Structure formats: C-alpha cells, structure tokens
Amino acid sequence: MRHRFAFWKVGLVIAVVLAIVPAWLAGTASNTVPTTRAALITRPIRVNDLKPGQCAALTLTKLLIAAPTGTTNGSASSELILGGPGNQTINGKEGDDCIVGGGGADQVDGGSGTNVCIISQRSSFTGCQTVVRR
C-alpha cells in the first residue's frame, strides 16, 4: 500500500509539471516587441558641440589646434582655438573666436571681433572681450 501511495504522488507531480511547463513556454514564445518609430540617427560632431560653456554666445565655424610651441594664427573665420601644455603665442585674428589656452604661460591676442579667452593664471592677453582665468 505504501508503494502505491508514493507512486501516486510522483505521478501527480509529473502530470502537473507536464501541464504547466508547456503552457508557460507557449506564453513566453508568443511575446513580441511592438514596432517602434525609433531609428538610428547619426550626425557629425560640429565645432559648436565642442566649445566650452563660456563661449555659448558664439557661433563657431572652424576648429584650430595650436602647435605645441611657437605661434598659431587664426583666420577671418570664427574659430575654436585650442592651446596645448607648452608656452604658446595664439593670435585669433579676425572673427569671433573662442580661445582656450593650455597650461603654459601663453600670450593670447584675440584680434578683432568678439573673443572669449579661457587662459591659465600665468598667461597674458589682449583683444579678449571676455577673459576666464583657470
């Protein structure tokens, strides 16, 4: 009598598992992800995406990375000019420039136009309407 009772319990557990597992698998197989209107959008990084917040009022058109040492000259364009760690001379020339000096004792001349100069405490400047020392 004992063996029949134990087989009956085992048989019941197997029957329940065989009834539940296929139903659960069928439910998970029918899940679908609805179509969305999301798409992959790519766009190039523009110079205005790179400018610091202090230059937000300027519309820049060109990126110029200064030489490690010596003199770097801008142009008539409105530029983002990035200095390096050495002592440099950076001339913005014409246009509304955002000049970011490096860590050295730079000499920065914004030139004509509305210029924002972000420079180190050791740097000197002329022709900058806004100066930010860092």
mmCIF file with all atom_site columns, C-alpha atoms in Angstrom:
data_model
loop_
_atom_site.group_PDB
_atom_site.id
_atom_site.type_symbol
_atom_site.label_atom_id
_atom_site.label_alt_id
_atom_site.label_comp_id
_atom_site.label_asym_id
_atom_site.label_entity_id
_atom_site.label_seq_id
_atom_site.pdbx_PDB_ins_code
_atom_site.Cartn_x
_atom_site.Cartn_y
_atom_site.Cartn_z
_atom_site.occupancy
_atom_site.B_iso_or_equiv
_atom_site.pdbx_formal_charge
_atom_site.auth_seq_id
_atom_site.auth_comp_id
_atom_site.auth_asym_id
_atom_site.auth_atom_id
_atom_site.pdbx_PDB_model_num
ATOM 1   C CA . MET A 1 1   ? 0.000  0.000  0.000   1.00 0.00 ? 1   MET A CA 1
ATOM 2   C CA . ARG A 1 2   ? 2.828  2.356  0.772   1.00 0.00 ? 2   ARG A CA 1
ATOM 3   C CA . HIS A 1 3   ? 4.423  1.966  -2.635  1.00 0.00 ? 3   HIS A CA 1
ATOM 4   C CA . ARG A 1 4   ? 1.186  2.736  -4.450  1.00 0.00 ? 4   ARG A CA 1
ATOM 5   C CA . PHE A 1 5   ? 0.727  5.920  -2.460  1.00 0.00 ? 5   PHE A CA 1
ATOM 6   C CA . ALA A 1 6   ? 4.272  7.097  -3.214  1.00 0.00 ? 6   ALA A CA 1
ATOM 7   C CA . PHE A 1 7   ? 3.882  6.340  -6.939  1.00 0.00 ? 7   PHE A CA 1
ATOM 8   C CA . TRP A 1 8   ? 0.585  8.196  -6.991  1.00 0.00 ? 8   TRP A CA 1
ATOM 9   C CA . LYS A 1 9   ? 2.259  11.356 -5.560  1.00 0.00 ? 9   LYS A CA 1
ATOM 10  C CA . VAL A 1 10  ? 5.121  11.148 -8.015  1.00 0.00 ? 10  VAL A CA 1
ATOM 11  C CA . GLY A 1 11  ? 2.685  10.629 -10.884 1.00 0.00 ? 11  GLY A CA 1
ATOM 12  C CA . LEU A 1 12  ? 0.666  13.653 -9.783  1.00 0.00 ? 12  LEU A CA 1
ATOM 13  C CA . VAL A 1 13  ? 3.751  15.890 -9.621  1.00 0.00 ? 13  VAL A CA 1
ATOM 14  C CA . ILE A 1 14  ? 4.860  14.747 -13.100 1.00 0.00 ? 14  ILE A CA 1
ATOM 15  C CA . ALA A 1 15  ? 1.369  15.381 -14.524 1.00 0.00 ? 15  ALA A CA 1
ATOM 16  C CA . VAL A 1 16  ? 1.255  18.891 -13.048 1.00 0.00 ? 16  VAL A CA 1
ATOM 17  C CA . VAL A 1 17  ? 4.736  19.708 -14.361 1.00 0.00 ? 17  VAL A CA 1
ATOM 18  C CA . LEU A 1 18  ? 3.842  18.385 -17.832 1.00 0.00 ? 18  LEU A CA 1
ATOM 19  C CA . ALA A 1 19  ? 0.724  20.536 -17.854 1.00 0.00 ? 19  ALA A CA 1
ATOM 20  C CA . ILE A 1 20  ? 2.326  23.765 -16.574 1.00 0.00 ? 20  ILE A CA 1
ATOM 21  C CA . VAL A 1 21  ? 5.696  23.839 -18.380 1.00 0.00 ? 21  VAL A CA 1
ATOM 22  C CA . PRO A 1 22  ? 4.333  23.673 -21.966 1.00 0.00 ? 22  PRO A CA 1
ATOM 23  C CA . ALA A 1 23  ? 1.734  26.332 -21.158 1.00 0.00 ? 23  ALA A CA 1
ATOM 24  C CA . TRP A 1 24  ? 4.428  28.586 -19.678 1.00 0.00 ? 24  TRP A CA 1
ATOM 25  C CA . LEU A 1 25  ? 6.724  28.054 -22.686 1.00 0.00 ? 25  LEU A CA 1
ATOM 26  C CA . ALA A 1 26  ? 3.902  28.804 -25.102 1.00 0.00 ? 26  ALA A CA 1
ATOM 27  C CA . GLY A 1 27  ? 3.183  32.042 -23.237 1.00 0.00 ? 27  GLY A CA 1
ATOM 28  C CA . THR A 1 28  ? 6.764  33.218 -23.418 1.00 0.00 ? 28  THR A CA 1
ATOM 29  C CA . ALA A 1 29  ? 7.106  32.285 -27.072 1.00 0.00 ? 29  ALA A CA 1
ATOM 30  C CA . SER A 1 30  ? 4.161  34.455 -28.040 1.00 0.00 ? 30  SER A CA 1
ATOM 31  C CA . ASN A 1 31  ? 5.633  37.673 -26.576 1.00 0.00 ? 31  ASN A CA 1
ATOM 32  C CA . THR A 1 32  ? 6.524  40.105 -29.324 1.00 0.00 ? 32  THR A CA 1
ATOM 33  C CA . VAL A 1 33  ? 8.138  43.500 -29.269 1.00 0.00 ? 33  VAL A CA 1
ATOM 34  C CA . PRO A 1 34  ? 5.933  46.053 -30.985 1.00 0.00 ? 34  PRO A CA 1
ATOM 35  C CA . THR A 1 35  ? 7.315  48.051 -33.889 1.00 0.00 ? 35  THR A CA 1
ATOM 36  C CA . THR A 1 36  ? 8.556  51.498 -32.923 1.00 0.00 ? 36  THR A CA 1
ATOM 37  C CA . ARG A 1 37  ? 9.357  54.599 -34.863 1.00 0.00 ? 37  ARG A CA 1
ATOM 38  C CA . ALA A 1 38  ? 12.763 54.856 -33.188 1.00 0.00 ? 38  ALA A CA 1
ATOM 39  C CA . ALA A 1 39  ? 15.623 54.951 -35.634 1.00 0.00 ? 39  ALA A CA 1
ATOM 40  C CA . LEU A 1 40  ? 19.355 55.254 -35.550 1.00 0.00 ? 40  LEU A CA 1
ATOM 41  C CA . ILE A 1 41  ? 20.265 58.845 -36.237 1.00 0.00 ? 41  ILE A CA 1
ATOM 42  C CA . THR A 1 42  ? 23.825 59.843 -36.897 1.00 0.00 ? 42  THR A CA 1
ATOM 43  C CA . ARG A 1 43  ? 25.135 63.319 -37.292 1.00 0.00 ? 43  ARG A CA 1
ATOM 44  C CA . PRO A 1 44  ? 28.661 64.662 -37.384 1.00 0.00 ? 44  PRO A CA 1
ATOM 45  C CA . ILE A 1 45  ? 30.210 66.364 -34.381 1.00 0.00 ? 45  ILE A CA 1
ATOM 46  C CA . ARG A 1 46  ? 30.419 70.052 -35.162 1.00 0.00 ? 46  ARG A CA 1
ATOM 47  C CA . VAL A 1 47  ? 32.767 72.625 -33.670 1.00 0.00 ? 47  VAL A CA 1
ATOM 48  C CA . ASN A 1 48  ? 29.870 74.192 -31.723 1.00 0.00 ? 48  ASN A CA 1
ATOM 49  C CA . ASP A 1 49  ? 29.361 70.829 -29.995 1.00 0.00 ? 49  ASP A CA 1
ATOM 50  C CA . LEU A 1 50  ? 32.921 71.066 -28.626 1.00 0.00 ? 50  LEU A CA 1
ATOM 51  C CA . LYS A 1 51  ? 33.003 74.654 -27.385 1.00 0.00 ? 51  LYS A CA 1
ATOM 52  C CA . PRO A 1 52  ? 33.041 75.320 -23.631 1.00 0.00 ? 52  PRO A CA 1
ATOM 53  C CA . GLY A 1 53  ? 30.017 76.870 -21.954 1.00 0.00 ? 53  GLY A CA 1
ATOM 54  C CA . GLN A 1 54  ? 31.761 80.246 -21.635 1.00 0.00 ? 54  GLN A CA 1
ATOM 55  C CA . CYS A 1 55  ? 31.633 80.512 -25.443 1.00 0.00 ? 55  CYS A CA 1
ATOM 56  C CA . ALA A 1 56  ? 27.934 79.615 -25.761 1.00 0.00 ? 56  ALA A CA 1
ATOM 57  C CA . ALA A 1 57  ? 27.060 83.009 -27.284 1.00 0.00 ? 57  ALA A CA 1
ATOM 58  C CA . LEU A 1 58  ? 29.492 82.498 -30.182 1.00 0.00 ? 58  LEU A CA 1
ATOM 59  C CA . THR A 1 59  ? 28.674 80.648 -33.392 1.00 0.00 ? 59  THR A CA 1
ATOM 60  C CA . LEU A 1 60  ? 31.909 78.951 -34.384 1.00 0.00 ? 60  LEU A CA 1
ATOM 61  C CA . THR A 1 61  ? 32.722 77.537 -37.807 1.00 0.00 ? 61  THR A CA 1
ATOM 62  C CA . LYS A 1 62  ? 36.237 76.158 -37.538 1.00 0.00 ? 62  LYS A CA 1
ATOM 63  C CA . LEU A 1 63  ? 38.433 74.178 -35.125 1.00 0.00 ? 63  LEU A CA 1
ATOM 64  C CA . LEU A 1 64  ? 42.115 75.042 -34.852 1.00 0.00 ? 64  LEU A CA 1
ATOM 65  C CA . ILE A 1 65  ? 44.513 73.125 -32.630 1.00 0.00 ? 65  ILE A CA 1
ATOM 66  C CA . ALA A 1 66  ? 47.563 75.171 -31.738 1.00 0.00 ? 66  ALA A CA 1
ATOM 67  C CA . ALA A 1 67  ? 51.092 73.941 -32.341 1.00 0.00 ? 67  ALA A CA 1
ATOM 68  C CA . PRO A 1 68  ? 52.795 72.548 -29.194 1.00 0.00 ? 68  PRO A CA 1
ATOM 69  C CA . THR A 1 69  ? 55.140 75.538 -29.080 1.00 0.00 ? 69  THR A CA 1
ATOM 70  C CA . GLY A 1 70  ? 55.598 78.691 -31.112 1.00 0.00 ? 70  GLY A CA 1
ATOM 71  C CA . THR A 1 71  ? 52.922 80.824 -32.755 1.00 0.00 ? 71  THR A CA 1
ATOM 72  C CA . THR A 1 72  ? 49.498 79.789 -34.006 1.00 0.00 ? 72  THR A CA 1
ATOM 73  C CA . ASN A 1 73  ? 47.424 82.207 -36.082 1.00 0.00 ? 73  ASN A CA 1
ATOM 74  C CA . GLY A 1 74  ? 43.691 82.089 -36.587 1.00 0.00 ? 74  GLY A CA 1
ATOM 75  C CA . SER A 1 75  ? 41.913 83.396 -39.663 1.00 0.00 ? 75  SER A CA 1
ATOM 76  C CA . ALA A 1 76  ? 38.906 85.516 -40.603 1.00 0.00 ? 76  ALA A CA 1
ATOM 77  C CA . SER A 1 77  ? 36.619 82.649 -39.516 1.00 0.00 ? 77  SER A CA 1
ATOM 78  C CA . SER A 1 78  ? 35.021 82.354 -36.110 1.00 0.00 ? 78  SER A CA 1
ATOM 79  C CA . GLU A 1 79  ? 37.158 79.648 -34.548 1.00 0.00 ? 79  GLU A CA 1
ATOM 80  C CA . LEU A 1 80  ? 37.581 77.445 -31.535 1.00 0.00 ? 80  LEU A CA 1
ATOM 81  C CA . ILE A 1 81  ? 41.329 77.567 -30.937 1.00 0.00 ? 81  ILE A CA 1
ATOM 82  C CA . LEU A 1 82  ? 42.722 75.001 -28.514 1.00 0.00 ? 82  LEU A CA 1
ATOM 83  C CA . GLY A 1 83  ? 46.141 75.523 -26.970 1.00 0.00 ? 83  GLY A CA 1
ATOM 84  C CA . GLY A 1 84  ? 48.460 72.867 -25.606 1.00 0.00 ? 84  GLY A CA 1
ATOM 85  C CA . PRO A 1 85  ? 50.530 72.407 -22.455 1.00 0.00 ? 85  PRO A CA 1
ATOM 86  C CA . GLY A 1 86  ? 53.527 74.464 -23.592 1.00 0.00 ? 86  GLY A CA 1
ATOM 87  C CA . ASN A 1 87  ? 54.132 78.206 -23.725 1.00 0.00 ? 87  ASN A CA 1
ATOM 88  C CA . GLN A 1 88  ? 52.445 79.402 -26.903 1.00 0.00 ? 88  GLN A CA 1
ATOM 89  C CA . THR A 1 89  ? 51.517 82.540 -28.752 1.00 0.00 ? 89  THR A CA 1
ATOM 90  C CA . ILE A 1 90  ? 47.947 82.344 -30.045 1.00 0.00 ? 90  ILE A CA 1
ATOM 91  C CA . ASN A 1 91  ? 46.569 85.027 -32.357 1.00 0.00 ? 91  ASN A CA 1
ATOM 92  C CA . GLY A 1 92  ? 42.862 84.833 -33.062 1.00 0.00 ? 92  GLY A CA 1
ATOM 93  C CA . LYS A 1 93  ? 42.981 87.414 -35.874 1.00 0.00 ? 93  LYS A CA 1
ATOM 94  C CA . GLU A 1 94  ? 39.522 88.315 -37.252 1.00 0.00 ? 94  GLU A CA 1
ATOM 95  C CA . GLY A 1 95  ? 36.210 86.695 -36.406 1.00 0.00 ? 95  GLY A CA 1
ATOM 96  C CA . ASP A 1 96  ? 34.535 85.885 -33.108 1.00 0.00 ? 96  ASP A CA 1
ATOM 97  C CA . ASP A 1 97  ? 36.914 83.400 -31.515 1.00 0.00 ? 97  ASP A CA 1
ATOM 98  C CA . CYS A 1 98  ? 36.858 81.132 -28.502 1.00 0.00 ? 98  CYS A CA 1
ATOM 99  C CA . ILE A 1 99  ? 40.475 80.677 -27.460 1.00 0.00 ? 99  ILE A CA 1
ATOM 100 C CA . VAL A 1 100 ? 41.253 78.035 -24.859 1.00 0.00 ? 100 VAL A CA 1
ATOM 101 C CA . GLY A 1 101 ? 44.864 78.296 -23.793 1.00 0.00 ? 101 GLY A CA 1
ATOM 102 C CA . GLY A 1 102 ? 46.830 75.402 -22.392 1.00 0.00 ? 102 GLY A CA 1
ATOM 103 C CA . GLY A 1 103 ? 48.603 75.051 -19.092 1.00 0.00 ? 103 GLY A CA 1
ATOM 104 C CA . GLY A 1 104 ? 51.633 77.134 -20.040 1.00 0.00 ? 104 GLY A CA 1
ATOM 105 C CA . ALA A 1 105 ? 52.322 80.866 -19.904 1.00 0.00 ? 105 ALA A CA 1
ATOM 106 C CA . ASP A 1 106 ? 50.579 81.661 -23.184 1.00 0.00 ? 106 ASP A CA 1
ATOM 107 C CA . GLN A 1 107 ? 50.399 85.015 -24.953 1.00 0.00 ? 107 GLN A CA 1
ATOM 108 C CA . VAL A 1 108 ? 46.899 85.334 -26.351 1.00 0.00 ? 108 VAL A CA 1
ATOM 109 C CA . ASP A 1 109 ? 45.697 88.038 -28.736 1.00 0.00 ? 109 ASP A CA 1
ATOM 110 C CA . GLY A 1 110 ? 42.058 87.662 -29.657 1.00 0.00 ? 110 GLY A CA 1
ATOM 111 C CA . GLY A 1 111 ? 42.306 90.172 -32.513 1.00 0.00 ? 111 GLY A CA 1
ATOM 112 C CA . SER A 1 112 ? 39.201 91.867 -33.859 1.00 0.00 ? 112 SER A CA 1
ATOM 113 C CA . GLY A 1 113 ? 35.711 90.556 -33.228 1.00 0.00 ? 113 GLY A CA 1
ATOM 114 C CA . THR A 1 114 ? 34.062 89.323 -30.056 1.00 0.00 ? 114 THR A CA 1
ATOM 115 C CA . ASN A 1 115 ? 36.557 86.986 -28.423 1.00 0.00 ? 115 ASN A CA 1
ATOM 116 C CA . VAL A 1 116 ? 36.364 84.792 -25.353 1.00 0.00 ? 116 VAL A CA 1
ATOM 117 C CA . CYS A 1 117 ? 39.734 83.784 -23.911 1.00 0.00 ? 117 CYS A CA 1
ATOM 118 C CA . ILE A 1 118 ? 39.974 80.977 -21.372 1.00 0.00 ? 118 ILE A CA 1
ATOM 119 C CA . ILE A 1 119 ? 43.529 81.030 -20.112 1.00 0.00 ? 119 ILE A CA 1
ATOM 120 C CA . SER A 1 120 ? 45.782 79.997 -17.237 1.00 0.00 ? 120 SER A CA 1
ATOM 121 C CA . GLN A 1 121 ? 46.780 82.345 -14.429 1.00 0.00 ? 121 GLN A CA 1
ATOM 122 C CA . ARG A 1 122 ? 50.256 82.655 -15.997 1.00 0.00 ? 122 ARG A CA 1
ATOM 123 C CA . SER A 1 123 ? 49.011 83.741 -19.438 1.00 0.00 ? 123 SER A CA 1
ATOM 124 C CA . SER A 1 124 ? 48.772 87.271 -20.798 1.00 0.00 ? 124 SER A CA 1
ATOM 125 C CA . PHE A 1 125 ? 46.070 88.534 -23.162 1.00 0.00 ? 125 PHE A CA 1
ATOM 126 C CA . THR A 1 126 ? 44.941 91.361 -25.415 1.00 0.00 ? 126 THR A CA 1
ATOM 127 C CA . GLY A 1 127 ? 41.893 91.697 -27.647 1.00 0.00 ? 127 GLY A CA 1
ATOM 128 C CA . CYS A 1 128 ? 39.677 89.500 -25.471 1.00 0.00 ? 128 CYS A CA 1
ATOM 129 C CA . GLN A 1 129 ? 36.246 90.886 -24.575 1.00 0.00 ? 129 GLN A CA 1
ATOM 130 C CA . THR A 1 130 ? 35.689 88.101 -22.020 1.00 0.00 ? 130 THR A CA 1
ATOM 131 C CA . VAL A 1 131 ? 38.538 86.535 -20.042 1.00 0.00 ? 131 VAL A CA 1
ATOM 132 C CA . VAL A 1 132 ? 38.187 83.450 -17.875 1.00 0.00 ? 132 VAL A CA 1
ATOM 133 C CA . ARG A 1 133 ? 41.191 82.506 -15.731 1.00 0.00 ? 133 ARG A CA 1
ATOM 134 C CA . ARG A 1 134 ? 41.615 78.911 -14.657 1.00 0.00 ? 134 ARG A CA 1
#
